Amino acid sequence: MYKKIMVPVDLEHTEKIEKALDGAAELAKSYDLPVCYVAVMGRVPNRVAPSPEKFEAELNMFAREQGDKHGIKTECKAVPSVDVPVELDDKLLEAIDDVGADLVVMASHIPGVADKLHLISSNAAYMVKHSEVSIFVVR
Amino acid sequence: MNEETKTAQEAISEIEDLYDTDYVVGQDNIEKWGFDMHAPVFPVSAALIALFVIGSLMFPEQSREMLVATRTWIQETFDWMFLSAGNIFVLFCLALIVLPVGKIRLGGEDARPDFSVVSWFAMLFAAGMGIGLMFWSVAEPVGYFTEWFGTPLDTAGFTEEARTAALGATMYHWGLHPWAIYAVVALSLAFFSFNKGFPLTIRSTFYPLLGDRVWGWPGHIIDTVAVLATIFGLATSLGLGAQQAASGLNFLFDVGSGLQTQVIIITGVTAVAIISVVRGIDGGVKLLSNLNLIFAFLLLMFVIIASSLGGFFSNVARTFSGYVEYILPLSNPVGREDTTFYHSWTIFFWAWWISWSPFVGMFIARVSRGRTVRQFLTAVLLVPTLVTVVWMSAFGGSGLDQAAEGVGELAEGISDSTLALFQMLSHLPLTGITSFLAICLVLVFFVTSSDSGSLVIDSITSGGKTNAPVNQRIFWATAEGVIAAVLLVVGGSAALEALSAGAVSVGLPFTFLLLAMCVSLARGLYHERQLIEYNDVLRQ
């Protein structure tokens, strides 16, 4: 049915996306699909790592851990960006093609007052609106 | 393992220990209400900003008197300090260009630049001094020539010598020295952030001197003062700039230069700045900076061709020889008798550049990953100086030619410094188009200062994180506009001038910090060079 699953990850907040990670792993196991974890990384030191090289190493380790934990084939891709909060959506969208995924599983927050007032945007909503592949939004 | 490898390994781990910190970027941050802010820098800065604004609104005259007196006292008492420090920064940067540490690459040996040379360069100018160059490139040299407000080394006005002195002194204020000040801050931030992995915030540059204490109160104070200097510097120049832009618009289109026009300008600039920060560095700041580079180039070419090509070349020669002739006497802090020029121009500019250095330096740092120290300093120090020589020769040169030949208003001296540029343009062909272009340039330069400033304040107040929510940038960009408008409407010029004087006064403590930064950076670069050498030994 699908060839590859892409899971966007925020390494700073992995605890918030556990449900999506588990969901993606379940799907991967059932259909025997590889999972590609994609993270958008800035050029400036951040909480995850002090340099882009170390960030990639962290992401690699994360993908391996997920693979071992769920017994699935995993890979990863770190997408460089000069301005993460602004470019995140578009970089993720580009990554779908780059990694050759045809299903995206991603976490999203439950819409609340802030969404109604357009104070915060939803990355998942943006993906649903602009991507050609299937998006599985996990809440 | 032979002896050499062992020594190298020991030396490497010894150096790495010096920069080994447990601090994680953003560890002191609070995530609340869609914000991701550093405690205490964010709340303390916000509270102090509110306090200062309210204070200057309640007592505009008194606070202006007090803060302007503070600024004047600083300028007169520490004149030698500012001047000597400026000289040290220039020598320090030139030394780094020629020393072997110049080969060190920001971000490590494999790092590649994120921006093309042209865009990078456009952003340096747009953040750093675009507006100033627009307003002062005619007013300053013509002011010296016509003895408006002090002359360099008390040279008599309206003479051949005064023309050379005017261009030389203006170059001195806009050439190597200001860019060296920016370069010291920018290079320190870029190096400690990209090569050492410290958060992109001012305090990180003092790690070699203060160690882990920089993550505590000494660091909180440094960062908070940097935020205050930046926001008040930006807000007051937006307020005062709106007055200037309004008088320019009025001169051109007769729209009235009153409060209404000024507030419309502030609102417009802030709105575009918000759109720009929301679109990010690539889609906002870079785009506008490139646009402005093109506009500025067109205007420059026009002024060169319209005023006379021959005249331009002789002015370039004059600017250059004036700069060479006057740079040493004007850099000398001992036995100065030209008090008005020395204090009101040179020292004012030095304090101003230094108080803006956290902002401009940090923005330059952010876009400079992947350059070597040598490339970086050449591009930040030498190239802008050469470009400024050309700019001054065209604009200042044409203004001086008009003043010397008795053409138009400039011949009678400076009546209103903000109009000098337009007065010069009005005696060249196509005045309507060029003046309009000039006003657009000024406004877009305001936007590029405001948006890059918001990015910088956002990064400092979120503990060096650059991936904090976009809301925070909107908050700071809005704060700048609101502060500027409220000060202007409620407190008038007095309130604006009070806070502007306050911001410039921050130049004094920052002069000491910048000197310390040089020591810190020199140590860091020296260690980095050693690391590279030892690693080469290991590879062999």
PDB file of C-alpha atoms in Angstrom, chain A residues 12-13 16 43-47 50-53 82-87 119-120, chain B residues 25-26 31 114 193-194 197-198 200 278-281 366 369 465 467-468 471 473:
ATOM      1  CA  GLU A  12      13.930  18.912  21.631  1.00  0.00           C
ATOM      2  CA  HIS A  13      10.499  17.541  22.525  1.00  0.00           C
ATOM      3  CA  LYS A  16       5.511  15.016  23.153  1.00  0.00           C
ATOM      4  CA  ARG A  43      22.911  26.509  12.114  1.00  0.00           C
ATOM      5  CA  VAL A  44      23.152  27.975  15.602  1.00  0.00           C
ATOM      6  CA  PRO A  45      23.768  25.838  18.731  1.00  0.00           C
ATOM      7  CA  ASN A  46      20.473  24.671  20.209  1.00  0.00           C
ATOM      8  CA  ARG A  47      19.227  22.464  22.988  1.00  0.00           C
ATOM      9  CA  PRO A  50      26.000  22.468  19.815  1.00  0.00           C
ATOM     10  CA  SER A  51      26.696  22.021  16.084  1.00  0.00           C
ATOM     11  CA  PRO A  52      24.963  20.703  12.953  1.00  0.00           C
ATOM     12  CA  GLU A  53      27.364  17.728  12.838  1.00  0.00           C
ATOM     13  CA  VAL A  82      18.975  29.205   8.485  1.00  0.00           C
ATOM     14  CA  ASP A  83      15.735  30.073  10.259  1.00  0.00           C
ATOM     15  CA  VAL A  84      13.985  27.049  11.709  1.00  0.00           C
ATOM     16  CA  PRO A  85      10.668  28.358  13.092  1.00  0.00           C
ATOM     17  CA  VAL A  86       9.888  30.058   9.797  1.00  0.00           C
ATOM     18  CA  GLU A  87      11.160  27.493   7.336  1.00  0.00           C
ATOM     19  CA  LEU A 119      -1.983  32.858  17.598  1.00  0.00           C
ATOM     20  CA  ILE A 120      -0.217  29.609  16.824  1.00  0.00           C
TER      21      ILE A 120
ATOM     22  CA  VAL B  25      21.151  26.068  25.304  1.00  0.00           C
ATOM     23  CA  GLY B  26      17.757  27.048  26.618  1.00  0.00           C
ATOM     24  CA  GLU B  31       7.848  27.780  27.860  1.00  0.00           C
ATOM     25  CA  ASP B 114      24.792  29.807   4.175  1.00  0.00           C
ATOM     26  CA  SER B 193      28.828  29.948  18.994  1.00  0.00           C
ATOM     27  CA  PHE B 194      29.784  28.127  15.797  1.00  0.00           C
ATOM     28  CA  GLY B 197      28.881  25.427  20.596  1.00  0.00           C
ATOM     29  CA  PHE B 198      27.878  28.134  23.080  1.00  0.00           C
ATOM     30  CA  LEU B 200      24.233  32.712  20.413  1.00  0.00           C
ATOM     31  CA  VAL B 278       7.499  36.354  10.016  1.00  0.00           C
ATOM     32  CA  ARG B 279       8.941  35.501   6.618  1.00  0.00           C
ATOM     33  CA  GLY B 280      12.296  34.808   8.260  1.00  0.00           C
ATOM     34  CA  ILE B 281      15.854  35.624   7.332  1.00  0.00           C
ATOM     35  CA  ARG B 366      24.234  34.862  12.697  1.00  0.00           C
ATOM     36  CA  ARG B 369      28.853  30.764   9.473  1.00  0.00           C
ATOM     37  CA  LYS B 465      17.853  29.973  20.985  1.00  0.00           C
ATOM     38  CA  ASN B 467      14.221  28.457  17.066  1.00  0.00           C
ATOM     39  CA  ALA B 468      11.908  30.104  19.564  1.00  0.00           C
ATOM     40  CA  ASN B 471       5.302  35.072  18.116  1.00  0.00           C
ATOM     41  CA  ARG B 473       9.762  38.118  17.164  1.00  0.00           C
TER      42      ARG B 473
END
